[in-house]
Coordinates of C-alpha atoms in Angstrom, one line a residue:
X1 CA 80.8 160.8 39.7
X2 CA 81.4 164.2 38.3
X3 CA 84.8 164.6 36.9
X4 CA 86.7 161.5 38.0
X5 CA 86.4 157.9 36.9
X6 CA 87.8 155.7 39.5
X7 CA 91.3 154.7 38.8
X8 CA 94.3 152.9 40.7
X9 CA 97.0 151.3 42.8
X10 CA 96.7 148.8 45.5
X11 CA 99.3 147.3 47.8
X12 CA 98.4 144.4 50.0
X13 CA 101.1 144.8 52.6
X14 CA 100.9 148.3 54.1
X15 CA 104.2 149.7 55.2
X16 CA 105.0 152.7 57.3
X17 CA 107.1 155.5 56.2
X18 CA 109.7 157.3 58.4
X19 CA 108.5 160.5 60.1
X20 CA 110.1 162.6 57.3
X21 CA 107.3 161.8 55.0
X22 CA 108.1 163.6 51.8
X23 CA 108.8 161.4 48.8
X24 CA 112.0 162.6 47.3
X25 CA 111.2 161.5 43.7
X26 CA 108.1 160.5 41.8
X27 CA 109.1 156.9 41.7
X28 CA 110.3 156.6 45.3
X29 CA 109.1 153.4 47.0
X30 CA 107.8 152.9 50.5
X31 CA 110.5 152.4 53.1
X32 CA 111.4 148.7 53.6
X33 CA 111.5 148.9 57.3
X34 CA 108.6 149.7 59.6
X35 CA 109.8 152.1 62.3
X36 CA 107.7 152.8 65.4
X37 CA 105.2 155.6 65.2
X38 CA 106.3 159.0 66.7
X39 CA 106.4 158.4 70.4
X40 CA 104.4 161.6 71.3
X41 CA 101.5 160.3 69.2
X42 CA 101.1 156.9 70.7
X43 CA 97.9 156.3 72.6
X44 CA 99.7 155.9 75.9
X45 CA 101.6 159.2 75.5
X46 CA 100.5 162.4 77.4
X47 CA 99.4 165.4 75.5
X48 CA 102.4 167.4 76.5
X49 CA 102.7 170.7 74.8
X50 CA 101.9 169.4 71.3
X51 CA 98.5 169.9 69.6
X52 CA 97.9 166.9 67.5
X53 CA 96.1 166.8 64.2
X54 CA 95.3 163.7 62.2
X55 CA 94.4 163.5 58.5
X56 CA 92.8 160.1 57.6
X57 CA 93.2 159.7 53.8
X58 CA 95.3 161.9 51.6
X59 CA 94.1 161.8 48.1
X60 CA 93.1 165.2 46.5
X61 CA 90.7 166.1 49.3
X62 CA 93.2 165.4 52.0
X63 CA 95.8 167.4 50.1
X64 CA 93.3 170.3 49.9
X65 CA 92.8 170.1 53.7
X66 CA 96.6 170.1 54.3
X67 CA 97.2 173.0 52.0
X68 CA 94.4 175.1 53.6
X69 CA 95.7 174.2 57.1
X70 CA 99.3 175.3 56.1
X71 CA 98.0 178.6 54.8
X72 CA 95.9 179.3 57.9
X73 CA 98.7 178.3 60.3
X74 CA 101.2 180.7 58.5
X75 CA 98.9 183.6 59.3
X76 CA 99.3 183.0 63.0
X77 CA 101.8 185.1 65.0
X78 CA 102.2 182.5 67.7
X79 CA 101.4 178.8 67.8
X80 CA 102.0 175.9 70.3
X81 CA 104.0 172.9 69.2
X82 CA 102.1 171.0 66.6
X83 CA 102.2 167.4 65.4
X84 CA 100.4 166.5 62.1
X85 CA 100.0 162.8 61.1
X86 CA 98.7 161.7 57.7
X87 CA 97.3 158.2 57.3
X88 CA 97.5 157.3 53.6
X89 CA 98.0 153.6 52.5
X90 CA 98.9 154.4 48.9
X91 CA 102.4 155.2 47.7
X92 CA 101.7 158.8 46.5
X93 CA 100.0 161.1 49.0
X94 CA 98.1 163.8 47.2
X95 CA 97.3 161.5 44.4
X96 CA 96.0 158.5 46.3
X97 CA 94.8 155.3 44.5
X98 CA 92.6 157.1 42.0
X99 CA 95.4 159.2 40.5
X100 CA 98.3 156.8 41.0
X101 CA 101.1 158.1 38.7
X102 CA 102.0 154.5 37.7
X103 CA 98.7 153.7 36.1
X104 CA 98.5 153.2 32.3
X105 CA 98.5 156.4 30.3
X106 CA 95.4 155.4 28.3
X107 CA 93.2 156.0 31.4
X108 CA 92.0 159.6 30.9
X109 CA 90.3 162.3 32.8
X110 CA 86.8 163.4 32.0
X111 CA 87.5 166.8 33.3
X112 CA 89.3 169.3 31.0
X113 CA 92.8 170.2 32.1
X114 CA 92.0 173.9 32.4
X115 CA 89.7 173.2 35.4
X116 CA 92.3 171.4 37.5
X117 CA 94.1 173.5 40.0
X118 CA 95.2 172.2 43.4
X119 CA 95.6 175.7 44.8
X120 CA 93.0 178.3 45.8
X121 CA 93.1 181.3 43.5
X122 CA 92.7 184.2 45.9
X123 CA 96.4 184.8 45.4
X124 CA 99.0 185.4 42.7
X125 CA 100.5 182.4 41.2
X126 CA 104.1 181.5 42.2
X127 CA 106.5 178.9 40.9
X128 CA 105.4 176.3 43.5
X129 CA 101.7 176.9 43.0
X130 CA 100.9 176.2 39.4
X131 CA 97.7 174.9 38.0
X132 CA 97.8 171.7 36.0
X133 CA 98.2 173.3 32.6
X134 CA 101.1 175.5 33.7
X135 CA 102.7 172.6 35.5
X136 CA 102.4 170.4 32.5
X137 CA 104.1 173.1 30.4
X138 CA 106.9 173.7 32.9
X139 CA 107.5 170.4 34.7
X140 CA 105.4 167.8 32.8
X141 CA 107.4 168.0 29.6
X142 CA 104.5 168.8 27.3
X143 CA 102.6 171.7 25.8
X144 CA 99.1 171.0 27.2
X145 CA 95.9 172.1 25.5
X146 CA 93.8 173.6 28.3
X147 CA 90.7 172.0 26.7
X148 CA 92.3 168.5 26.5
X149 CA 91.5 165.5 28.7
X150 CA 94.8 164.4 30.0
X151 CA 95.8 161.0 31.5
X152 CA 95.1 160.5 35.2
X153 CA 98.7 159.4 35.8
X154 CA 99.9 162.9 34.8
X155 CA 97.3 164.5 37.2
X156 CA 98.6 162.1 39.9
X157 CA 102.2 163.4 39.3
X158 CA 100.9 166.9 39.6
X159 CA 98.9 166.3 42.8
X160 CA 101.8 164.4 44.4
X161 CA 104.2 167.3 43.7
X162 CA 101.7 169.7 45.1
X163 CA 101.6 167.5 48.3
X164 CA 105.4 167.7 48.5
X165 CA 105.3 171.6 48.4
X166 CA 102.6 171.6 51.1
X167 CA 104.5 169.3 53.4
X168 CA 107.6 171.4 53.0
X169 CA 105.5 174.4 54.0
X170 CA 104.0 172.6 57.0
X171 CA 107.4 171.3 58.2
X172 CA 108.4 174.9 58.9
X173 CA 105.5 175.0 61.4
X174 CA 104.9 171.5 62.7
X175 CA 106.3 168.0 63.1
X176 CA 104.8 166.2 60.0
X177 CA 104.5 162.5 59.6
X178 CA 102.8 160.2 57.1
X179 CA 102.0 156.6 58.0
X180 CA 101.3 154.2 55.1
X181 CA 98.6 152.5 57.2
X182 CA 94.9 152.1 56.9
X183 CA 92.7 153.3 59.8
X184 CA 90.4 150.6 61.0
X185 CA 88.4 152.4 63.6
X186 CA 87.9 155.7 65.5
X187 CA 86.7 156.2 69.0
X188 CA 85.9 159.2 71.3
X189 CA 87.9 159.7 74.4
X190 CA 87.2 162.4 77.0
X191 CA 89.5 164.9 75.5
X192 CA 90.8 163.3 72.3
X193 CA 90.0 161.1 69.3
X194 CA 91.5 157.6 69.3
X195 CA 92.6 156.3 65.9
X196 CA 93.3 152.6 65.5
X197 CA 95.4 150.9 62.8
X198 CA 96.5 147.3 62.6
X199 CA 99.7 148.2 64.3
X200 CA 98.9 150.7 67.1
X201 CA 96.7 153.4 68.6
X202 CA 97.0 157.2 68.2
X203 CA 95.3 160.1 70.1
X204 CA 94.5 163.4 68.4
X205 CA 93.0 166.7 69.4
X206 CA 91.7 167.3 65.9
X207 CA 90.8 164.7 63.2
X208 CA 89.6 165.0 59.7
X209 CA 88.5 162.0 57.5
X210 CA 89.0 162.4 53.7
X211 CA 89.0 158.7 52.8
X212 CA 87.1 158.9 49.5
X213 CA 86.9 155.6 47.7
X214 CA 89.2 153.9 50.1
X215 CA 91.2 150.8 49.2
X216 CA 90.3 148.9 46.0
X217 CA 88.3 145.7 46.5
X218 CA 90.5 142.6 46.7
X219 CA 90.4 140.5 43.5
X220 CA 89.4 136.8 43.8
X221 CA 92.0 134.1 43.8
X222 CA 92.8 133.0 40.2
X223 CA 91.1 129.6 40.7
X224 CA 88.0 131.4 41.9
X225 CA 87.8 134.0 39.2
X226 CA 87.8 131.1 36.7
X227 CA 84.3 130.2 38.0
X228 CA 81.7 132.8 39.1
X229 CA 83.5 135.6 40.9
X230 CA 83.6 139.2 39.6
X231 CA 87.0 140.6 39.1
X232 CA 87.3 144.3 40.2
X233 CA 88.4 146.7 37.5
X234 CA 91.1 148.5 39.5
X235 CA 94.0 148.4 39.5
X236 CA 93.8 147.4 35.8
X237 CA 97.5 146.5 35.6
X238 CA 97.1 143.8 38.3
X239 CA 93.5 142.7 37.9
X240 CA 92.9 142.6 34.1
X241 CA 96.1 140.8 33.0
X242 CA 96.1 138.0 30.5
X243 CA 96.7 135.6 33.3
X244 CA 93.4 136.5 34.9
X245 CA 91.6 137.2 31.6
X246 CA 93.1 135.1 28.9
X247 CA 93.2 136.2 25.2
X248 CA 90.4 134.9 23.2
X249 CA 87.9 134.5 26.0
X250 CA 84.4 136.1 26.3
X251 CA 84.1 138.7 29.0
X252 CA 81.1 140.2 30.7
X253 CA 81.5 143.6 32.2
X254 CA 79.0 144.7 34.9
X255 CA 78.4 148.4 34.3
X256 CA 78.2 150.8 31.4
X257 CA 79.7 154.0 32.9
X258 CA 83.1 155.5 32.9
X259 CA 84.7 152.4 34.6
X260 CA 83.6 150.0 31.9
X261 CA 85.5 152.2 29.4
X262 CA 88.6 151.9 31.5
X263 CA 88.2 148.1 31.7
X264 CA 87.7 147.8 28.0
X265 CA 90.7 150.0 27.1
X266 CA 92.8 147.9 29.5
X267 CA 91.7 144.7 27.6
X268 CA 92.5 146.3 24.2
X269 CA 94.9 149.3 24.1
X270 CA 96.4 148.0 27.3
X271 CA 97.3 144.7 25.4
X272 CA 99.2 146.5 22.6
X273 CA 96.2 147.0 20.3
X274 CA 96.3 150.3 18.5
X275 CA 93.7 153.0 17.9
X276 CA 94.2 155.3 14.8
X277 CA 92.4 158.5 14.4
X278 CA 91.3 160.0 11.0
X279 CA 89.6 163.3 11.6
X280 CA 87.4 162.6 14.6
X281 CA 86.8 159.0 13.7
X282 CA 88.7 156.1 15.2
X283 CA 89.7 152.7 13.9
X284 CA 91.2 149.8 15.9
X285 CA 94.0 147.4 14.9
X286 CA 94.0 144.3 17.2
X287 CA 97.2 142.9 18.6
X288 CA 95.7 139.4 19.0
X289 CA 95.9 139.5 22.8
X290 CA 92.4 140.8 23.3
X291 CA 89.4 138.9 24.6
X292 CA 87.3 137.5 21.8
X293 CA 84.4 139.7 22.8
X294 CA 83.4 142.1 25.6
X295 CA 79.8 142.3 26.7
X296 CA 78.9 145.3 28.9
X297 CA 75.7 145.1 30.9
X298 CA 73.6 147.6 32.8
X299 CA 70.1 148.0 34.3
X300 CA 69.0 150.7 31.8
X301 CA 71.1 150.2 28.7
X302 CA 71.6 154.0 28.7
X303 CA 75.2 155.1 27.9
X304 CA 77.2 158.0 29.2
X305 CA 77.2 160.7 26.5
X306 CA 80.4 162.2 25.1
X307 CA 81.7 165.4 26.8
X308 CA 82.5 168.0 24.2
X309 CA 86.1 169.1 23.5
X310 CA 85.7 172.9 23.6
X311 CA 88.5 173.4 21.0
X312 CA 86.4 171.5 18.5
X313 CA 83.0 172.6 19.7
X314 CA 82.7 176.4 19.4
X315 CA 80.2 177.9 21.8
X316 CA 78.8 181.4 21.3
X317 CA 79.9 184.0 23.9
X318 CA 76.2 184.7 24.7
X319 CA 76.0 181.3 26.4
X320 CA 77.9 182.8 29.4
X321 CA 75.0 185.1 30.0
X322 CA 72.5 182.3 29.7
X323 CA 74.4 180.2 32.3
X324 CA 74.8 183.2 34.7
X325 CA 71.0 183.9 34.5
X326 CA 70.1 180.3 35.3
X327 CA 72.5 180.2 38.2
X328 CA 71.0 183.4 39.6
X329 CA 67.5 181.9 39.3
X330 CA 68.5 178.8 41.2
X331 CA 70.2 180.8 43.9
X332 CA 67.0 182.8 44.5
X333 CA 65.0 179.6 45.4
X334 CA 64.0 179.5 49.1
X335 CA 65.3 176.5 51.1
X336 CA 64.5 173.9 51.9
X337 CA 63.4 172.9 48.5
X338 CA 60.2 170.9 48.6
X339 CA 59.1 168.2 46.1
X340 CA 56.7 170.8 44.6
X341 CA 59.4 173.4 44.3
X342 CA 61.8 170.9 42.7
X343 CA 59.2 169.9 40.1
X344 CA 57.7 173.3 39.3
X345 CA 60.6 175.7 39.9
X346 CA 64.1 174.2 40.1
X347 CA 63.9 171.6 37.3
X348 CA 62.1 173.9 34.9
X349 CA 64.9 176.4 35.3
X350 CA 67.3 173.8 34.0
X351 CA 65.1 172.7 31.1
X352 CA 64.4 176.3 30.3
X353 CA 68.1 177.2 30.3
X354 CA 68.8 174.2 28.0
X355 CA 66.2 175.5 25.6
X356 CA 67.7 178.9 25.6
X357 CA 71.1 177.4 24.9
X358 CA 69.8 175.5 21.8
X359 CA 68.3 178.7 20.5
X360 CA 71.5 180.5 21.0
X361 CA 73.6 177.9 19.2
X362 CA 71.3 177.0 16.3
X363 CA 69.1 180.0 15.7
X364 CA 66.1 177.7 16.1
X365 CA 63.0 178.6 18.0
X366 CA 61.5 175.1 17.9
X367 CA 63.1 174.0 21.2
X368 CA 61.2 174.9 24.3
X369 CA 61.5 173.9 28.0
X370 CA 58.5 171.5 27.2
X371 CA 60.4 169.8 24.4
X372 CA 63.5 169.5 26.6
X373 CA 61.3 167.9 29.2
X374 CA 59.7 165.5 26.7
X375 CA 63.2 164.4 25.5
X376 CA 64.2 163.8 29.1
X377 CA 61.1 161.8 29.8
X378 CA 61.7 159.7 26.7
X379 CA 65.3 159.2 27.8
X380 CA 64.3 158.0 31.2
X381 CA 61.2 156.1 30.1
X382 CA 62.5 152.6 29.3
X383 CA 65.6 150.5 29.0
X384 CA 67.5 151.1 25.8
X385 CA 68.1 148.4 23.2
X386 CA 71.5 147.8 21.7
X387 CA 70.6 149.8 18.6
X388 CA 69.2 152.7 20.6
X389 CA 72.3 152.8 22.9
X390 CA 74.6 152.7 19.9
X391 CA 72.7 155.6 18.2
X392 CA 72.9 157.7 21.3
X393 CA 76.7 157.2 21.5
X394 CA 77.2 158.0 17.8
X395 CA 75.0 161.1 18.1
X396 CA 76.8 162.4 21.2
X397 CA 80.2 161.8 19.6
X398 CA 79.2 163.7 16.5
X399 CA 77.9 166.7 18.5
X400 CA 80.9 166.7 20.9
X401 CA 83.4 166.8 18.0
X402 CA 81.6 169.5 16.1
X403 CA 80.3 167.2 13.3
X404 CA 76.6 167.6 14.1
X405 CA 74.6 170.5 15.3
X406 CA 74.0 170.9 19.1
X407 CA 70.9 168.9 20.2
X408 CA 68.8 168.7 23.3
X409 CA 71.1 166.1 24.9
X410 CA 74.1 168.4 24.5
X411 CA 72.1 171.5 25.8
X412 CA 70.7 169.6 28.8
X413 CA 74.2 168.3 29.7
X414 CA 75.8 171.8 29.2
X415 CA 73.0 173.4 31.3
X416 CA 73.6 170.9 34.1
X417 CA 77.3 171.4 34.1
X418 CA 77.2 175.2 34.0
X419 CA 74.4 175.5 36.6
X420 CA 76.0 172.9 38.9
X421 CA 77.7 175.4 41.2
X422 CA 74.3 177.0 42.0
X423 CA 72.8 173.5 42.5
X424 CA 75.6 172.7 45.0
X425 CA 74.9 175.8 47.0
X426 CA 71.1 175.3 47.0
X427 CA 70.9 171.6 47.6
X428 CA 73.8 170.9 50.1
X429 CA 73.5 170.9 53.9
X430 CA 69.8 170.1 54.0
X431 CA 68.8 172.4 51.2
X432 CA 66.4 169.8 50.0
X433 CA 63.5 168.7 52.1
X434 CA 63.8 165.0 53.0
X435 CA 60.8 164.0 50.8
X436 CA 62.4 165.8 47.8
X437 CA 65.5 163.6 47.8
X438 CA 64.2 160.5 45.9
X439 CA 63.1 162.6 42.9
X440 CA 66.3 164.7 42.9
X441 CA 68.4 161.6 43.1
X442 CA 66.6 160.1 40.1
X443 CA 67.3 163.3 38.1
X444 CA 70.9 163.5 39.3
X445 CA 71.8 159.9 38.3
X446 CA 70.4 160.4 34.8
X447 CA 72.2 163.8 34.5
X448 CA 75.5 162.2 35.3
X449 CA 75.1 160.1 32.2
X450 CA 74.1 163.1 30.1
X451 CA 76.5 165.8 31.5
X452 CA 79.5 164.1 33.1
X453 CA 80.4 161.4 30.6
X454 CA 83.7 160.5 29.0
X455 CA 85.7 162.7 26.7
X456 CA 84.7 162.4 23.0
X457 CA 87.9 160.5 22.3
X458 CA 87.0 157.6 24.5
X459 CA 83.5 157.4 23.1
X460 CA 85.1 157.3 19.6
X461 CA 87.3 154.5 20.7
X462 CA 84.4 152.5 22.0
X463 CA 82.6 153.0 18.7
X464 CA 85.6 151.7 16.9
X465 CA 85.7 148.5 19.1
X466 CA 82.0 148.0 18.4
X467 CA 82.6 148.3 14.7
X468 CA 85.5 145.8 15.0
X469 CA 83.2 143.3 16.9
X470 CA 85.4 143.3 20.0
X471 CA 82.6 145.1 22.0
X472 CA 79.1 143.7 21.6
X473 CA 76.0 145.5 23.0
X474 CA 73.6 142.6 22.4
X475 CA 73.1 142.0 26.2
X476 CA 73.4 145.6 27.3
X477 CA 70.2 145.6 29.4
X478 CA 70.3 141.9 30.1
X479 CA 71.4 139.9 33.1
X480 CA 74.2 137.6 34.3
X481 CA 73.1 134.2 35.5
X482 CA 74.8 131.0 36.7
X483 CA 74.1 127.3 36.3
X484 CA 75.8 124.4 38.0
X485 CA 76.4 121.0 36.5
X486 CA 78.1 118.7 38.9
X487 CA 81.2 120.5 40.2
X488 CA 81.3 122.9 37.3
X489 CA 79.6 126.3 37.2
X490 CA 78.9 128.2 34.1
X491 CA 78.2 131.9 33.7
X492 CA 75.9 133.1 31.0
X493 CA 74.2 136.3 29.8
X494 CA 70.5 136.4 29.2
X495 CA 68.2 138.8 27.5
X496 CA 64.7 137.7 26.4
X497 CA 65.2 134.3 24.7
X498 CA 68.9 134.9 23.9
X499 CA 71.7 133.4 26.1
X500 CA 75.5 133.3 25.8
X501 CA 78.1 131.7 27.9
X502 CA 81.0 133.8 29.1
X503 CA 84.4 132.9 30.6
X504 CA 85.1 135.9 32.9
X505 CA 83.1 138.6 34.7
X506 CA 84.5 142.1 35.5
X507 CA 82.9 144.4 38.0
X508 CA 82.9 148.0 36.7
X509 CA 80.5 149.3 39.3
X510 CA 82.3 151.2 42.0
X511 CA 81.2 151.3 45.6
X512 CA 78.6 154.0 46.2
X513 CA 79.1 156.8 48.7
X514 CA 76.6 155.1 51.0
X515 CA 78.5 151.8 50.8
X516 CA 81.7 153.6 51.6
X517 CA 80.3 154.8 55.0
X518 CA 80.0 151.1 56.1
X519 CA 83.7 150.6 55.8
X520 CA 86.5 151.0 58.3
X521 CA 86.5 154.2 60.4
X522 CA 83.1 155.4 59.2
X523 CA 81.3 152.3 60.6
X524 CA 82.8 152.8 64.0
X525 CA 81.6 156.4 64.1
X526 CA 78.1 155.4 63.0
X527 CA 78.0 152.6 65.6
X528 CA 79.0 155.0 68.4
X529 CA 76.4 157.5 67.1
X530 CA 79.1 160.1 66.7
X531 CA 77.7 160.8 63.3
X532 CA 74.2 160.6 61.9
X533 CA 72.6 160.3 58.5
X534 CA 70.8 163.2 56.8
X535 CA 67.1 162.2 56.5
X536 CA 66.1 161.5 52.9
X537 CA 69.7 161.5 51.5
X538 CA 70.7 158.8 54.1
X539 CA 74.4 159.9 54.0
X540 CA 76.6 161.4 56.7
X541 CA 75.3 164.7 57.9
X542 CA 77.8 167.5 58.2
X543 CA 77.9 171.3 58.2
X544 CA 79.9 173.6 55.9
X545 CA 83.1 173.0 58.0
X546 CA 82.7 169.3 57.7
X547 CA 81.6 168.9 61.3
X548 CA 79.0 166.2 62.1
X549 CA 75.5 167.5 62.7
X550 CA 73.3 165.7 65.2
X551 CA 69.6 166.0 65.9
X552 CA 69.8 164.8 69.4
X553 CA 72.7 165.1 71.8
X554 CA 75.9 167.2 71.7
X555 CA 77.7 167.6 68.4
X556 CA 81.3 166.3 68.9
X557 CA 84.2 168.7 68.8
X558 CA 87.4 168.1 67.0
X559 CA 86.3 165.8 64.2
X560 CA 85.3 166.5 60.6
X561 CA 84.4 164.4 57.5
X562 CA 85.0 165.8 54.1
X563 CA 84.5 164.2 50.7
X564 CA 82.7 161.2 49.2
X565 CA 81.2 159.8 52.4
X566 CA 79.0 162.9 52.7
X567 CA 77.6 162.8 49.1
X568 CA 74.0 163.7 49.4
X569 CA 74.4 166.0 52.3
X570 CA 77.0 167.7 50.0
X571 CA 76.4 167.6 46.3
X572 CA 79.2 166.8 43.9
X573 CA 82.1 165.5 46.0
X574 CA 83.7 163.5 43.2
X575 CA 85.6 166.5 41.7
X576 CA 89.0 168.0 41.7
X577 CA 87.6 171.5 41.6
X578 CA 88.8 173.9 44.3
X579 CA 86.0 176.3 43.5
X580 CA 82.9 174.1 43.8
X581 CA 83.3 173.5 47.6
X582 CA 85.1 175.3 50.3
X583 CA 85.0 172.7 53.1
X584 CA 88.8 172.4 53.3
X585 CA 89.3 176.2 53.8
X586 CA 86.5 176.4 56.4
X587 CA 87.7 173.3 58.2
X588 CA 91.3 174.7 58.4
X589 CA 90.1 178.1 59.7
X590 CA 88.1 176.3 62.4
X591 CA 91.0 174.2 63.4
X592 CA 93.3 177.2 63.8
X593 CA 90.7 178.9 65.9
X594 CA 90.5 175.9 68.2
X595 CA 94.3 175.8 68.5
X596 CA 94.4 179.4 69.5
X597 CA 91.7 178.9 72.1
X598 CA 93.1 175.6 73.4
X599 CA 94.7 175.3 76.8
X600 CA 97.8 173.3 76.0
X601 CA 98.9 171.1 78.9
X602 CA 102.4 171.6 80.3

């Protein structure tokens, strides 16, 4: 993921809202009753004069699609009668599960507040279209530092309010409904798309899927989680309670990325423990409700490095020219990018840009593209021991807070972040040859650890917990194994000759984009061969409007897929940025064009 850790609200019993779908207040709850769906949208209803648009999933990406559609529709001089239905199981459309406003405030973004803006900026700001920082200052009740990493709950409040503004705009043009139901399958009819939920069927002329991470995995029953089952991290307020994970027990956490930090904070700060900051260092004061010890595990032992707080880490203005030059070089590379071009042209641009950045920040001429490559080879070369991982975390924290000089790790991460827009444009939509994908994916997964890590504050907190002995890295690159004695099953950690029995296991590895495409509506589309996978990347293949691309047969009209399910075909979907991708705008423009060309039945 780029700028969002995955983060949380789940409700087992889906309820359906009334057709007027706006939530009047932030804490409004779903309607207690379950009214029938709008009659004109039921599968048995004729098309009539309404043109019907369905939005499946309304987290941030669904919000962006709705907003773009509203703006495009308002440009039209005349329109047929329109019906828009949003399918979103969570309680707060626009925010979705990941940014649920009710989640604990200690769950933070890893994306600076100044980069979060739900609105396209080809227009003047108005009172209803504020970016996050301005919204926090006006409506959020705080004076926000643009470089700060705010809590995800506040971002959820912002996104949900943006959704309310968008639906108010759309309701002047169309009949808008939101159904708090999960779509289970999608099928193609002669002249429509059929959407199935657990309750009924719907037909649509135009359909867009922006499902993202989908529903959080169900936790095991309490009697099961006391044996060998993994407990999903999210939502932390339901899954990581003292009832499920008692105080004083030993806990293994599968994963060493952003989500393990969320899980660890839920087991400590979320249980009334207190972190105290002195300068940029942190100490932890236990509440007594914590687990005895938390043991993270990963395949590599390599941590995510701290993301610098730009108010603490002063960067020379000359860096802007270095980043711009690197982006220009990447944009000049011919597509498709072959394995040879990736190895000898694209990747050397990134390592060379990182070397220039070090020279700019330190006045050192010792760092070259070759030394950056040597550092990266060493980083990727082997699993890290506990001591190596701890040293990497400490070093990145010191650099990110301005207490140590910029190093190669910082420069490589900064280069990747700042060249990323050019990478997105060059790599997406088949920009990589199929045989170049394995190497690029290996590079990209390592660069996520180096460039898209947690804010320095969270790394500082983890270091404090390690110092306190509550977090132990002893088995960081070990394994989880099970033994059965009679009817009892024990879980233990193993690395080399060392073993340790634990009481609970938490799963802090989220479903991959590829795994998401096997769930719910995506699987039905794959089974019907409505969508195909991009060779090499093996994820859903779309064009820049989100429309499926097929090698054989007709490309289906009236359906689009935008967001996480296309990761690989599109680079960098896990972001709130409105500038990195323009799929929502392109999709909305194509929908309006189809509406204007459609022959609406009488």
